Tab-separated table of C-alpha atoms in Angstrom:
chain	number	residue	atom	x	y	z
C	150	UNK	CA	-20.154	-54.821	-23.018
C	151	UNK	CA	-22.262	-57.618	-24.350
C	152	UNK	CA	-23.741	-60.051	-21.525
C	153	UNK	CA	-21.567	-63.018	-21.383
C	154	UNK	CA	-24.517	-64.630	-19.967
C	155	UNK	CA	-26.563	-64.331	-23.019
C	156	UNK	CA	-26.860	-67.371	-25.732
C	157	UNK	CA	-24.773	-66.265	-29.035
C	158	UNK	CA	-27.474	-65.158	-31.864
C	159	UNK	CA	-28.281	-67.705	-33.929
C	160	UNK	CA	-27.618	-67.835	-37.580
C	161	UNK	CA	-30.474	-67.424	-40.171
C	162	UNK	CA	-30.946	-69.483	-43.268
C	163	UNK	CA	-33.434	-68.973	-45.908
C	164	UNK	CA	-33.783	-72.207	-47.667
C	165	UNK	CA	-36.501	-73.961	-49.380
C	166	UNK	CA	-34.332	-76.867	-50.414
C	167	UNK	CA	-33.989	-79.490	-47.832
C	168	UNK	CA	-31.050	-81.171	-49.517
C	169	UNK	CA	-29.142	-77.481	-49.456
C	170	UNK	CA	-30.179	-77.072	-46.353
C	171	UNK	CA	-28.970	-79.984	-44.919
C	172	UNK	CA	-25.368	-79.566	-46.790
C	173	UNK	CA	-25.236	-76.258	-45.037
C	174	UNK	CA	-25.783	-77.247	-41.887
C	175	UNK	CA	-23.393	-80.368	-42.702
C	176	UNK	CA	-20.435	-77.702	-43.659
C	177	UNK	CA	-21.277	-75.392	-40.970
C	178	UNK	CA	-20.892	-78.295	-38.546
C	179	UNK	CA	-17.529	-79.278	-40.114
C	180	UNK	CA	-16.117	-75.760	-39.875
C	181	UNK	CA	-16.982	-75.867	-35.980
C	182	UNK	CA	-19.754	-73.416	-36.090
C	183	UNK	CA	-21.194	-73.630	-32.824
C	184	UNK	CA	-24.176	-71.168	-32.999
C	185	UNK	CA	-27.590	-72.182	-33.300
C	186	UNK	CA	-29.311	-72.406	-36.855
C	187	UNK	CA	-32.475	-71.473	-37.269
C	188	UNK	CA	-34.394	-71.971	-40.696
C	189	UNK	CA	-37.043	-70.213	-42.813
C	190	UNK	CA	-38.473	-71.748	-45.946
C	191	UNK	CA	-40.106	-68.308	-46.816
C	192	UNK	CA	-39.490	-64.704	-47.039
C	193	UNK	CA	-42.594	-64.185	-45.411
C	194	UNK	CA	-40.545	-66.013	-42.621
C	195	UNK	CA	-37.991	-64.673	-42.764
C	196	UNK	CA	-39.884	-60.784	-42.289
C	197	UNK	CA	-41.928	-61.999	-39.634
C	198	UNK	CA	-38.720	-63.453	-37.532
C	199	UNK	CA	-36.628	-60.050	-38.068
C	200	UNK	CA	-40.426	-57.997	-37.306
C	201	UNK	CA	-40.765	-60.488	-34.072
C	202	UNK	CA	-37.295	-58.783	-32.547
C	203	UNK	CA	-35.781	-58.552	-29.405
C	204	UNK	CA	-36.323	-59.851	-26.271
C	205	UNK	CA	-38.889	-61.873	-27.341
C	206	UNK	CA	-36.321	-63.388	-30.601
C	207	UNK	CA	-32.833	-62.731	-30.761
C	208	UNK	CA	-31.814	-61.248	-33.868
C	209	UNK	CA	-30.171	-62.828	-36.186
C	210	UNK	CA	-25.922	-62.583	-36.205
C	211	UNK	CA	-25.877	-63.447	-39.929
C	212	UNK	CA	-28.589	-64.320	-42.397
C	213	UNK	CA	-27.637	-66.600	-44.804
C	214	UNK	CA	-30.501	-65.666	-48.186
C	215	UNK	CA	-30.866	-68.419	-51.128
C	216	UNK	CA	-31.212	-65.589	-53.663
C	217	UNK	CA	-33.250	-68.428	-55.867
C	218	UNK	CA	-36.256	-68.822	-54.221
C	219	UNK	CA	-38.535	-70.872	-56.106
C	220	UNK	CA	-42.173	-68.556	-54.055
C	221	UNK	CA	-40.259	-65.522	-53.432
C	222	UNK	CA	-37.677	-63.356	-55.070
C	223	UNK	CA	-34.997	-63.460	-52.978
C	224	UNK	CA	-33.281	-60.460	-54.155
C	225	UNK	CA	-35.999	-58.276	-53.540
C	226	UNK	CA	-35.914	-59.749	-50.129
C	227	UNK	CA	-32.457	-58.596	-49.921
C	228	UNK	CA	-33.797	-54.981	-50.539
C	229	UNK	CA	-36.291	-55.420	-48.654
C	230	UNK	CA	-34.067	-56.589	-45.201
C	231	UNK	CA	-30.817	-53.860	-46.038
């Protein structure tokens, strides 16, 4: 059974937009999402927070990907993460 103790995983967002990122974490908050959100600009961030893993960072209960990257193509980072 999972550890009641333990904080919820956090939700992942891949955004290099501040102004989508900030509408995101506007609706999120409006839909009474209560988990932490934790950002990356960067595929490169977003590899090295999944590579970091457990206990040291919780993984990730969702990942939320802008496919539209403007440094990185974000669905190759999708292939890359399945």
């Amino acid at each position: 059974p999972p550890d009641s103790t333990a904080p919820a995983a956090p939700l992942v967002v891949v955004e290099d937009s501040d102004e989508d990122f900030d509408v995101l974490c506007w609706a999120l908050r409006r839909l009474g999402v209560a988990r932490a959100v934790r950002r990356c600009t960067s595929g490169a961030e977003l590899l090295a927070l999944l590579r970091a893993g457990a206990p040291r960072v919780p993984q990730p209960a969702l990942v939320l990907l802008d496919l539209d990257l403007t440094a990185d193509d974000g669905r190759a980072l999708l292939a890359e993460i399945k």
